[in-house]
PDB file of C-alpha atoms in Angstrom:
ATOM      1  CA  UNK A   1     -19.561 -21.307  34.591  1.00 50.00           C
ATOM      2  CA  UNK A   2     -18.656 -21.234  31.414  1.00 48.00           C
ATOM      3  CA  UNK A   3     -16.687 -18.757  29.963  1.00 52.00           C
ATOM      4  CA  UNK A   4     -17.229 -16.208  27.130  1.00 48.00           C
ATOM      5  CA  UNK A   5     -16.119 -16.470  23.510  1.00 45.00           C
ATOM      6  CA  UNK A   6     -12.696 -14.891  23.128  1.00 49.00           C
ATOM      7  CA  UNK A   7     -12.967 -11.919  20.433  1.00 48.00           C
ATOM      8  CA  UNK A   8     -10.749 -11.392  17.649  1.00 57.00           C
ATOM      9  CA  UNK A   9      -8.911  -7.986  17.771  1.00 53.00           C
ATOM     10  CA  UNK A  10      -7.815  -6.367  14.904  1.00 65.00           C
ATOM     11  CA  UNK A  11      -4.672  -4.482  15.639  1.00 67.00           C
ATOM     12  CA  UNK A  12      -4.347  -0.354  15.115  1.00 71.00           C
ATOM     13  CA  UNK A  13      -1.918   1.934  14.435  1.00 70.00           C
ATOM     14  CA  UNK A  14      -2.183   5.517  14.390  1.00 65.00           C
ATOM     15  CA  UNK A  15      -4.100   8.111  16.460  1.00 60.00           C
ATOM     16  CA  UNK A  16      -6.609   6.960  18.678  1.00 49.00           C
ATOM     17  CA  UNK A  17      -9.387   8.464  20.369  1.00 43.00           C
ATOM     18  CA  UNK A  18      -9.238   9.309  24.122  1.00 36.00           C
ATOM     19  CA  UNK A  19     -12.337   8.576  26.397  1.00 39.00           C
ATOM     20  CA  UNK A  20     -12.875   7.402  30.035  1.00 38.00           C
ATOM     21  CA  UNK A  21     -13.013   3.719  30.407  1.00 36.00           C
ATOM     22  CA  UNK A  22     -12.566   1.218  33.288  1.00 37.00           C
ATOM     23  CA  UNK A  23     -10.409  -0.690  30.875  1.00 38.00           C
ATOM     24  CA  UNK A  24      -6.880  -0.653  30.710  1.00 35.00           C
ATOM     25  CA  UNK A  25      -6.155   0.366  26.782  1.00 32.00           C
ATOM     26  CA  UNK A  26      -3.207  -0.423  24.711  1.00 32.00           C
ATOM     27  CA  UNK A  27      -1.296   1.078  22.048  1.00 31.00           C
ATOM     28  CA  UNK A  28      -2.321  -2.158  19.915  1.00 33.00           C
ATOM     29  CA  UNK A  29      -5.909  -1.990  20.708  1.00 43.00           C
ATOM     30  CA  UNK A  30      -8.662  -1.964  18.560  1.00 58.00           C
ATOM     31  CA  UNK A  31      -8.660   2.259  17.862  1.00 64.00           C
ATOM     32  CA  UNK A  32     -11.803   3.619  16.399  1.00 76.00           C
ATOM     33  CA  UNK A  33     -12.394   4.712  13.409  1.00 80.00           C
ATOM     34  CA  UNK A  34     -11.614   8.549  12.196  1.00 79.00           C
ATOM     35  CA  UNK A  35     -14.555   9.728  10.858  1.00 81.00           C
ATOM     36  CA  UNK A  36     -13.623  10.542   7.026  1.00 90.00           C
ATOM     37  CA  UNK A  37     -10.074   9.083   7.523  1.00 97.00           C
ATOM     38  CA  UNK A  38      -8.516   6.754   4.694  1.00 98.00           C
ATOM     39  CA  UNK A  39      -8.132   3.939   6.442  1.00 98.00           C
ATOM     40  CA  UNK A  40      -6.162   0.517   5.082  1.00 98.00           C
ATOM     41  CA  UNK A  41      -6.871  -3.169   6.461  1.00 98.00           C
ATOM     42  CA  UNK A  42      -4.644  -5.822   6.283  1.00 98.00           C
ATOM     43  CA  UNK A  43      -5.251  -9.684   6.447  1.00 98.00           C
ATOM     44  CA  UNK A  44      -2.200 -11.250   6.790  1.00 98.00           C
ATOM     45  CA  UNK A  45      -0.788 -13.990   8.461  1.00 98.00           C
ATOM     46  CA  UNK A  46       2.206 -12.134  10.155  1.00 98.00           C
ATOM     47  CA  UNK A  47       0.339  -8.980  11.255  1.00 97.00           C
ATOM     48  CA  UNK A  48       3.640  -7.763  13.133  1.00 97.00           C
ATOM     49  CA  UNK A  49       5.202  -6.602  10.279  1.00 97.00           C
ATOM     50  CA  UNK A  50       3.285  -3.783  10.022  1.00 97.00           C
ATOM     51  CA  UNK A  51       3.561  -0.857   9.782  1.00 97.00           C
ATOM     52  CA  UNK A  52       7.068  -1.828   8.987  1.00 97.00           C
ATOM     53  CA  UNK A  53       8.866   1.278   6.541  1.00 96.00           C
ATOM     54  CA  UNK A  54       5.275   2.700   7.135  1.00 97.00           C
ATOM     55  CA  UNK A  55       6.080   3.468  10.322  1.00 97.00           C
ATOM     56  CA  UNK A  56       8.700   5.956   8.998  1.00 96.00           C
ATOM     57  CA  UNK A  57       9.027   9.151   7.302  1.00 95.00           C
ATOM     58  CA  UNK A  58       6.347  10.973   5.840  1.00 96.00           C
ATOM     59  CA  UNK A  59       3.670   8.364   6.267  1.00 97.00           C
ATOM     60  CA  UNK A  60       4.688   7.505   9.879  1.00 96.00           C
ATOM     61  CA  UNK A  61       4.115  11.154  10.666  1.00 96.00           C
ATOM     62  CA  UNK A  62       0.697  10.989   8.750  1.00 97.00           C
ATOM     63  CA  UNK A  63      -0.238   8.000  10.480  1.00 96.00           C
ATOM     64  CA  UNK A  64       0.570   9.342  13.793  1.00 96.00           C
ATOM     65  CA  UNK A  65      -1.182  12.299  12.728  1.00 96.00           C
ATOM     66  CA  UNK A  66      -4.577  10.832  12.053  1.00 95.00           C
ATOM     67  CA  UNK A  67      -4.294  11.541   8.216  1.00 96.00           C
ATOM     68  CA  UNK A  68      -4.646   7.628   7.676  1.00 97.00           C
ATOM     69  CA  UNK A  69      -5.573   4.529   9.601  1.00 97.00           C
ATOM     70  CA  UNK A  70      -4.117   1.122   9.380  1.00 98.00           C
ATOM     71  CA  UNK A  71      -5.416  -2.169  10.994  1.00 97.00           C
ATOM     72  CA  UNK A  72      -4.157  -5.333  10.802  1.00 98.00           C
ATOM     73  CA  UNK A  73      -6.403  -8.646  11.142  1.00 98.00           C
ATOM     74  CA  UNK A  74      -4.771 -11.753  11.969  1.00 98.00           C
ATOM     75  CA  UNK A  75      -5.764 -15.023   9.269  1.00 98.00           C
ATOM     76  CA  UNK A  76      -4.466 -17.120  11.786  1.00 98.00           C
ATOM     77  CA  UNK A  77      -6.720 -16.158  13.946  1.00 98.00           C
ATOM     78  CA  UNK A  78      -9.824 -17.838  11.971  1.00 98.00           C
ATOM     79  CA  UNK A  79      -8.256 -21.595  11.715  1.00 98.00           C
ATOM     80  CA  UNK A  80      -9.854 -24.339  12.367  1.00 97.00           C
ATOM     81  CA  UNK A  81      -9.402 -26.565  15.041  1.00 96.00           C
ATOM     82  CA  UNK A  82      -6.945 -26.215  17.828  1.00 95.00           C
ATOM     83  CA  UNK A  83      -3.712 -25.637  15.740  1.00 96.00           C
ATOM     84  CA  UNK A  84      -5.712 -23.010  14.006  1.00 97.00           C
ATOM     85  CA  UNK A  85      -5.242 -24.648  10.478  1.00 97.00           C
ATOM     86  CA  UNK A  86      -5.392 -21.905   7.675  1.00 97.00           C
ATOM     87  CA  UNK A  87      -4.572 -23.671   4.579  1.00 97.00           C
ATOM     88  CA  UNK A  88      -4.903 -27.577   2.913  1.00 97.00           C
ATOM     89  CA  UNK A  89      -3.660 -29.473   0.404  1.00 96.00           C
ATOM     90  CA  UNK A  90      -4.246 -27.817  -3.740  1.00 94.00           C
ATOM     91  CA  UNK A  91      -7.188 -30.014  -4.739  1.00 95.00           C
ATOM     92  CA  UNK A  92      -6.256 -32.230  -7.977  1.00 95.00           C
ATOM     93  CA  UNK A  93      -3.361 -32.742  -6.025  1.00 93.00           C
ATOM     94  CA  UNK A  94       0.196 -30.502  -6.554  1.00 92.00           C
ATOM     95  CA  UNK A  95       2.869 -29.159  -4.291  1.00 93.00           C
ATOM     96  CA  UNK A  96       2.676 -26.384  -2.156  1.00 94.00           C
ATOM     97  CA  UNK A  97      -1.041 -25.259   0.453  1.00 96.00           C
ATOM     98  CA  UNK A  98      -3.454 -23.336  -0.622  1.00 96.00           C
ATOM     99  CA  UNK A  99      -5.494 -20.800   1.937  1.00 97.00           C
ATOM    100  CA  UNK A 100      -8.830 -21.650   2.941  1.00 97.00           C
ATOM    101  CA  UNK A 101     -12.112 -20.277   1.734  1.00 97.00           C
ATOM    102  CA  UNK A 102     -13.742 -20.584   4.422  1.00 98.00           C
ATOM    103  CA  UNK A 103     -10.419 -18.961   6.826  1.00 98.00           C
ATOM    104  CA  UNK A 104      -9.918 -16.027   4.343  1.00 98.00           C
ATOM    105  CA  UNK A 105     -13.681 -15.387   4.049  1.00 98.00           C
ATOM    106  CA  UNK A 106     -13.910 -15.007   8.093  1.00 98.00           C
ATOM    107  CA  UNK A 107     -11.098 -12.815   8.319  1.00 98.00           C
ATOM    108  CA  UNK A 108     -12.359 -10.959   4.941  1.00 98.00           C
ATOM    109  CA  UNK A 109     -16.115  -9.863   7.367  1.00 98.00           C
ATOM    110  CA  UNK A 110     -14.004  -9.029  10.128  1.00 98.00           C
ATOM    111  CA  UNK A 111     -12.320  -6.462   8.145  1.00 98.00           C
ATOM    112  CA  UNK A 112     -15.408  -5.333   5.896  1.00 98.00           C
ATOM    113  CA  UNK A 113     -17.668  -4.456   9.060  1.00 97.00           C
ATOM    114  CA  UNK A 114     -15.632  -1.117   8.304  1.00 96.00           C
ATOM    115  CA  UNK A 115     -16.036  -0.558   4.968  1.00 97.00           C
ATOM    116  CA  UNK A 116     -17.729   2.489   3.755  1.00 96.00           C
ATOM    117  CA  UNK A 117     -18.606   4.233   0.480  1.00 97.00           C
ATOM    118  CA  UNK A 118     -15.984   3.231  -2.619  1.00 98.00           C
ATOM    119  CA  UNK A 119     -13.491   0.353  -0.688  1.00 98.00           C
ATOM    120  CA  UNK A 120     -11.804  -1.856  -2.838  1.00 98.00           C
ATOM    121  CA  UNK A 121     -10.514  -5.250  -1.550  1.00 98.00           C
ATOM    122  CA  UNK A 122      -6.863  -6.340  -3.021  1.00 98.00           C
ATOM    123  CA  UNK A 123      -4.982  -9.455  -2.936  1.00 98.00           C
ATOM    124  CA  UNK A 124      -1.553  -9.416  -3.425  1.00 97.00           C
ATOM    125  CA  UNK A 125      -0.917 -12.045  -6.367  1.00 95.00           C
ATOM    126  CA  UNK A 126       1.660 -12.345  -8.997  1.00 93.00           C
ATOM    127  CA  UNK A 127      -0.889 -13.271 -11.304  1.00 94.00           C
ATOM    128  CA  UNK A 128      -2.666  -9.947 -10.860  1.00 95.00           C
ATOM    129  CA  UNK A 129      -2.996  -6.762 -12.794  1.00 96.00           C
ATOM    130  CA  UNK A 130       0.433  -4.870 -12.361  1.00 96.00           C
ATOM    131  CA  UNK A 131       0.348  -1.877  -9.700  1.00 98.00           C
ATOM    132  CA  UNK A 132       1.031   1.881 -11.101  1.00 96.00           C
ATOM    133  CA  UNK A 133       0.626   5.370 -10.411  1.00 95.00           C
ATOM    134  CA  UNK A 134      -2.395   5.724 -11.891  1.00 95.00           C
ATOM    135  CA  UNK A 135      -3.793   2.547  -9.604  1.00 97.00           C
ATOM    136  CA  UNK A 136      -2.142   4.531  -6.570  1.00 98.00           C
ATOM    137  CA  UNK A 137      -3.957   7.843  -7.731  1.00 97.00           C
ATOM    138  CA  UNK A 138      -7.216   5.919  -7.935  1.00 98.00           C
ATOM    139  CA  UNK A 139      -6.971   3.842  -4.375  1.00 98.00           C
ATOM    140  CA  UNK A 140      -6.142   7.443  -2.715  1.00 98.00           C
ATOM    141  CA  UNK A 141      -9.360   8.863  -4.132  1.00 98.00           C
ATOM    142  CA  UNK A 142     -11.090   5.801  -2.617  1.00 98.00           C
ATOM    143  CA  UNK A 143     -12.366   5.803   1.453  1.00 98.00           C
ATOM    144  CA  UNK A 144      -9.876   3.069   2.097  1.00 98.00           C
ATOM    145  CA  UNK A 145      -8.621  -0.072   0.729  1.00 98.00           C
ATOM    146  CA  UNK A 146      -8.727  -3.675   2.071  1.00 98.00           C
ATOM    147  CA  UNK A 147      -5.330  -6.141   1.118  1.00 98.00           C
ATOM    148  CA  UNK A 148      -5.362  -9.502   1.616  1.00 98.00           C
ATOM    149  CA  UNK A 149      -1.631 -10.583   1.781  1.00 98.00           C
ATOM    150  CA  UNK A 150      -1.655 -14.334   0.352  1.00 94.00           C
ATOM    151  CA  UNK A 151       1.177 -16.940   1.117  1.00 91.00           C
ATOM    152  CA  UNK A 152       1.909 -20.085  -0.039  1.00 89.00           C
ATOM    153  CA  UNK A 153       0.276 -21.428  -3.062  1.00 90.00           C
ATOM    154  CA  UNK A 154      -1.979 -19.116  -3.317  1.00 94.00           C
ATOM    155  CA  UNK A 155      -5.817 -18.868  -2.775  1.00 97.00           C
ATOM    156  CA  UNK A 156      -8.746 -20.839  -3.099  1.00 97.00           C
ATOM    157  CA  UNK A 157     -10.543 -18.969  -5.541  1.00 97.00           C
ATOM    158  CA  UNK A 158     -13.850 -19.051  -4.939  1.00 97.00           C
ATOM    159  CA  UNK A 159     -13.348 -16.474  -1.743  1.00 97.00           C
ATOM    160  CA  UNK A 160     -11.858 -14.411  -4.449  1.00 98.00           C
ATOM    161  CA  UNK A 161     -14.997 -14.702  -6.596  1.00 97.00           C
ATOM    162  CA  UNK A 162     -17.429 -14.400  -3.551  1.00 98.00           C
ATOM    163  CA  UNK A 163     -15.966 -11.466  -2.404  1.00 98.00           C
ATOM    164  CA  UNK A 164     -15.131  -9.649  -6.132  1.00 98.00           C
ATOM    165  CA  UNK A 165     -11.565  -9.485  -5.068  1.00 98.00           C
ATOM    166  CA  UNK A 166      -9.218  -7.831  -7.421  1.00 98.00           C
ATOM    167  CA  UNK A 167      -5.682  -9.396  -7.986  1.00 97.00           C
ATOM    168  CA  UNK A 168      -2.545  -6.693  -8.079  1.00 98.00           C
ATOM    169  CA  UNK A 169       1.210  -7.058  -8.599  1.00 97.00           C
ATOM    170  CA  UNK A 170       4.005  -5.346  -8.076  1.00 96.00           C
ATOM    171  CA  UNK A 171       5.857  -7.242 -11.399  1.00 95.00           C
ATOM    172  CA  UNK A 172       6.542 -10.271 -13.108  1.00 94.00           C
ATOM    173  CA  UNK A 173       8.382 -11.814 -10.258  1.00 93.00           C
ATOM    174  CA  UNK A 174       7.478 -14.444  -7.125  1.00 93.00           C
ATOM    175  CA  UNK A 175       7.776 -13.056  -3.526  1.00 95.00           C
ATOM    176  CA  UNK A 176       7.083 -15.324  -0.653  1.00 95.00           C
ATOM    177  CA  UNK A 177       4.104 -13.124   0.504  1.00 96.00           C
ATOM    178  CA  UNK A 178       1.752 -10.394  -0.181  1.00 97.00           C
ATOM    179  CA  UNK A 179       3.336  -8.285   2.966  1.00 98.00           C
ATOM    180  CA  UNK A 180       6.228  -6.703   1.621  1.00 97.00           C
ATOM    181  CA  UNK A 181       3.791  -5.638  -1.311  1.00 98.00           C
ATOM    182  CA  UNK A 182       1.281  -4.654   0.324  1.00 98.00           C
ATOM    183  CA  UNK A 183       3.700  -1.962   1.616  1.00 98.00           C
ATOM    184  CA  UNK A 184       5.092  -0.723  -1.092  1.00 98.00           C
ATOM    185  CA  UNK A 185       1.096  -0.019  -2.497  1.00 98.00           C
ATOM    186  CA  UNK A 186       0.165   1.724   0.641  1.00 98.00           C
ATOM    187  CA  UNK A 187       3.404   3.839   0.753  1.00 98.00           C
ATOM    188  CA  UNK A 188       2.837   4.824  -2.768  1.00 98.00           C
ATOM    189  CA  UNK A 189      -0.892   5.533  -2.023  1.00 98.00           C
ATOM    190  CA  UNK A 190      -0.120   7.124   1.225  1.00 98.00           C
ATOM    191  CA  UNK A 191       1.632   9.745  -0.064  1.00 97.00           C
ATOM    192  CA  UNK A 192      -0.968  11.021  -2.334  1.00 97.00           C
ATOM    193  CA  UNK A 193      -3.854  11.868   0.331  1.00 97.00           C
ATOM    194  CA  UNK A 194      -4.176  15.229   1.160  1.00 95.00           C
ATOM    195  CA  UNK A 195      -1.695  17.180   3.683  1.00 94.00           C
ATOM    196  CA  UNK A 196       0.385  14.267   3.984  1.00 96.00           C
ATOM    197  CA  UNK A 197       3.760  15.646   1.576  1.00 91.00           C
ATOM    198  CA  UNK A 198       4.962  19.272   2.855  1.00 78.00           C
ATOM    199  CA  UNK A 199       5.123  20.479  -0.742  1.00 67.00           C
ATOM    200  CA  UNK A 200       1.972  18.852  -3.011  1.00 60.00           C
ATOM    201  CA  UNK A 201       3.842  19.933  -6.194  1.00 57.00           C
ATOM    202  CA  UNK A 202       6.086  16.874  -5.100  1.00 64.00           C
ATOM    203  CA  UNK A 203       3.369  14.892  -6.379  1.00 60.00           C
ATOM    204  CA  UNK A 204       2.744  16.440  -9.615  1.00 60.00           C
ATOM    205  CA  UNK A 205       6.749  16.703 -11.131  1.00 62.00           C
ATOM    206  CA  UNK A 206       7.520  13.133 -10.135  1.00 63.00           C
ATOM    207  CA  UNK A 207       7.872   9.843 -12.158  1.00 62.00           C
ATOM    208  CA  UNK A 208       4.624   8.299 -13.928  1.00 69.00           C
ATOM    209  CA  UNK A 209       2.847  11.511 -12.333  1.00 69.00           C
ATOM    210  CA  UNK A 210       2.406  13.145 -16.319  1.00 83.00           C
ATOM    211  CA  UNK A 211       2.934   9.878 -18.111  1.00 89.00           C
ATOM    212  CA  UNK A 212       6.632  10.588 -18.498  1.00 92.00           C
ATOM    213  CA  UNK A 213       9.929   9.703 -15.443  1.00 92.00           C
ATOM    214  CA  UNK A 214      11.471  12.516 -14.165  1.00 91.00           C
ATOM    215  CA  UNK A 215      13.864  14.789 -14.833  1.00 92.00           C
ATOM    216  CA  UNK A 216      17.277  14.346 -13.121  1.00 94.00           C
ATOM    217  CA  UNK A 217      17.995  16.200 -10.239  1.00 93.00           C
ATOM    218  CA  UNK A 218      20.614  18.171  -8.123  1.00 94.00           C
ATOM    219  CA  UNK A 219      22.037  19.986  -5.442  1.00 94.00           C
ATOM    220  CA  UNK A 220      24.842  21.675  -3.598  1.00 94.00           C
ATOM    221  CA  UNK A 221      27.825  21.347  -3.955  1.00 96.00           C
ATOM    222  CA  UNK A 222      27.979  22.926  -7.523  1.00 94.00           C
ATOM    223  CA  UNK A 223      30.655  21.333  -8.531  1.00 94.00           C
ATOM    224  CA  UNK A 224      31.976  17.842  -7.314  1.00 95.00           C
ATOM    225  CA  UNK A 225      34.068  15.513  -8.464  1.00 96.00           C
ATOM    226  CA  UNK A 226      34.731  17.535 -11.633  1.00 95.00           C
ATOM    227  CA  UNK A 227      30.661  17.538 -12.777  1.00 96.00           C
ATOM    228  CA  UNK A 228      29.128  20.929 -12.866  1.00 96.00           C
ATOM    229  CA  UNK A 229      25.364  21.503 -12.273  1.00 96.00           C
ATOM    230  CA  UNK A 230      23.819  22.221 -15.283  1.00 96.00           C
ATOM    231  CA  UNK A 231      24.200  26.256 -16.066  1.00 96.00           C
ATOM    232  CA  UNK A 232      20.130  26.745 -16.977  1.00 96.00           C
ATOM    233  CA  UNK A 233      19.067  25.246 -12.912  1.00 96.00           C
ATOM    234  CA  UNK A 234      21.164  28.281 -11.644  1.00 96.00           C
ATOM    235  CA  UNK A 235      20.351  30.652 -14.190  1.00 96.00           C
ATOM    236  CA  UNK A 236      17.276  31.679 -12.598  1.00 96.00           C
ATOM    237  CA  UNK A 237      14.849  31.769 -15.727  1.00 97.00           C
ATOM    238  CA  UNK A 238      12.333  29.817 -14.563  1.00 97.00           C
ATOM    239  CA  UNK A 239      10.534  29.156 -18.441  1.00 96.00           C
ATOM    240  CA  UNK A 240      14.137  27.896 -19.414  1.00 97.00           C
ATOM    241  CA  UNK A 241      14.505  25.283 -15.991  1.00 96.00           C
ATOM    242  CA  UNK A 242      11.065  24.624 -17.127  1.00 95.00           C
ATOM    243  CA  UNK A 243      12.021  23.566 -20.597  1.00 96.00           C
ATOM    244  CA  UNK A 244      15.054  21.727 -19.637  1.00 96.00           C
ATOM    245  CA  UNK A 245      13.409  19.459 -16.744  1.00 95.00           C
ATOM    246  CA  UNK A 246      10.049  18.452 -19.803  1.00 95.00           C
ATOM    247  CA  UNK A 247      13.082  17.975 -22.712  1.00 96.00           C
ATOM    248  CA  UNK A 248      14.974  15.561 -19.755  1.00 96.00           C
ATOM    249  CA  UNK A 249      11.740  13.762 -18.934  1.00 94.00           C
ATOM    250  CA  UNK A 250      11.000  13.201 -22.778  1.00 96.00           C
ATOM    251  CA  UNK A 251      14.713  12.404 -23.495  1.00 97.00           C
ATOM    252  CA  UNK A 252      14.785   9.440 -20.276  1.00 95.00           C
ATOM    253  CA  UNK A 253      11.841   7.876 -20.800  1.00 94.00           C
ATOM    254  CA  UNK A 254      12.232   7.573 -24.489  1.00 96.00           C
ATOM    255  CA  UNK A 255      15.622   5.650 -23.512  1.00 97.00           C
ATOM    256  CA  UNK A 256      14.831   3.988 -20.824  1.00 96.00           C
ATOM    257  CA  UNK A 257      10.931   2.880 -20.835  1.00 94.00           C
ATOM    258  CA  UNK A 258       9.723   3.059 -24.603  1.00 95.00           C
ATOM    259  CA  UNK A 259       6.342   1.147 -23.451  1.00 93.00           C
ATOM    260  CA  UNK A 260       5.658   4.865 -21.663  1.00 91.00           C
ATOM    261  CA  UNK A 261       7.086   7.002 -24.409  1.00 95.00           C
ATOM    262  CA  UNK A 262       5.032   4.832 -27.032  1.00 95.00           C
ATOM    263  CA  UNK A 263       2.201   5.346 -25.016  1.00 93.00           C
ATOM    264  CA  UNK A 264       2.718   9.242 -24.105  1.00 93.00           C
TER     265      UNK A 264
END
């Protein structure tokens, strides 16, 4: 008898939903969706790096929570053939592999079967427009975000077009793959969404949040090593700390970023 197509799982992390079932589950099962949860899905060719650092802190605890979702969707899953081929040879010839249309596009439904209201899709690309606050402000006003993590050479670029894929990077430098960026965009979107940082004022008095890096900070001990804290944070006029921490922000980023200061 012959035997039934073998599904594709997307892997979970984060709460799931408990309901009888004559099914053994898993931790790493497909978990359901959270109705009006901001959910992330990741197409990547090593989906067991993640959550990785998102596992941790703050957003660990908010992913455990329920606050977010994350699923993972394995590329390699959608090769062709039996060695499960994702990638060929750049055509017009050229070093390097370049990932599949027709693999990426697969993997790309898979993950858009969940997609709901305003859900961009992201790939990773150091070609792409550069990631900042303001992106990170905008994704965690969205109702979740699809990455695609590229490797390799890159692309093939009409999946990009097909699909209206928008390219985003970190900076002007080469990583091996979109994985370790990925990251860093969810953890800075992460901590944005609602109830996920104890104090949301966090949000607001931190770097890029007004256009302008933040002020320095300290703490105990007041004195060490022969450097006071400054007299006005313990003076406990609250305009004056006020004053001090804007005149610091103005003063560092017109000496260290004058692209911000010429644009503030």
């Amino acid at each position: 008898m012959a035997q039934p197509p073998k599904l594709h799982v997307a892997k979970s992390h984060g709460r799931k939903a408990i309901r009888p079932t004559l099914k053994p589950s898993s931790l790493m099962d497909e978990a359901p969706d959270l109705v009006g949860v901001w959910q992330a899905r990741i197409i990547t060719l090593f989906p067991e790096t993640f959550p990785g650092v998102l596992g941790a802190s703050l957003t660990g605890k908010a992913l455990q929570d329920g606050k977010w979702q994350l699923h993972t969707h394995d590329l390699r899953a959608h090769g062709i053939g039996k060695h499960r081929n994702v990638d060929d040879t750049p055509a017009g010839g050229g070093a390097g592999m370049v990932l599949r249309a027709d693999v990426v596009s697969n993997a790309m439904a898979e993950a858009q079967i969940h997609a709901r209201g305003r859900w961009p899709i992201l790939y990773l690309s150091p070609r792409g427009q550069r990631f900042d606050q303001a992106m990170a402000r905008d994704l965690a006003r969205c109702d979740g975000v699809t990455m695609l993590c590229g490797r390799f050479e890159g692309v093939d670029e009409r999946v990009l077009e097909h699909w209206n894929i928008t390219e985003v990077s970190l900076g002007d430098f080469v990583m091996t793959g979109g994985e370790i960026a990925a990251q860093a965009i969810l953890d800075a979107t992460v901590r944005l969404l609602p109830g996920v940082l104890g104090n949301a004022e966090s949000a607001v008095e931190e770097s890029h949040s007004n256009g302008l890096l933040e002020h320095p900070q300290y703490t105990r001990p007041a004195t060490w090593e022969g450097r006071d804290i400054p007299a006005v944070l313990t003076s406990g006029d609250h305009g004056k700390v006020a004053d001090w921490r804007r005149d610091m922000s103005k003063h560092l980023t017109r000496e260290r970023r004058p692209d911000l200061w010429a644009a503030y």
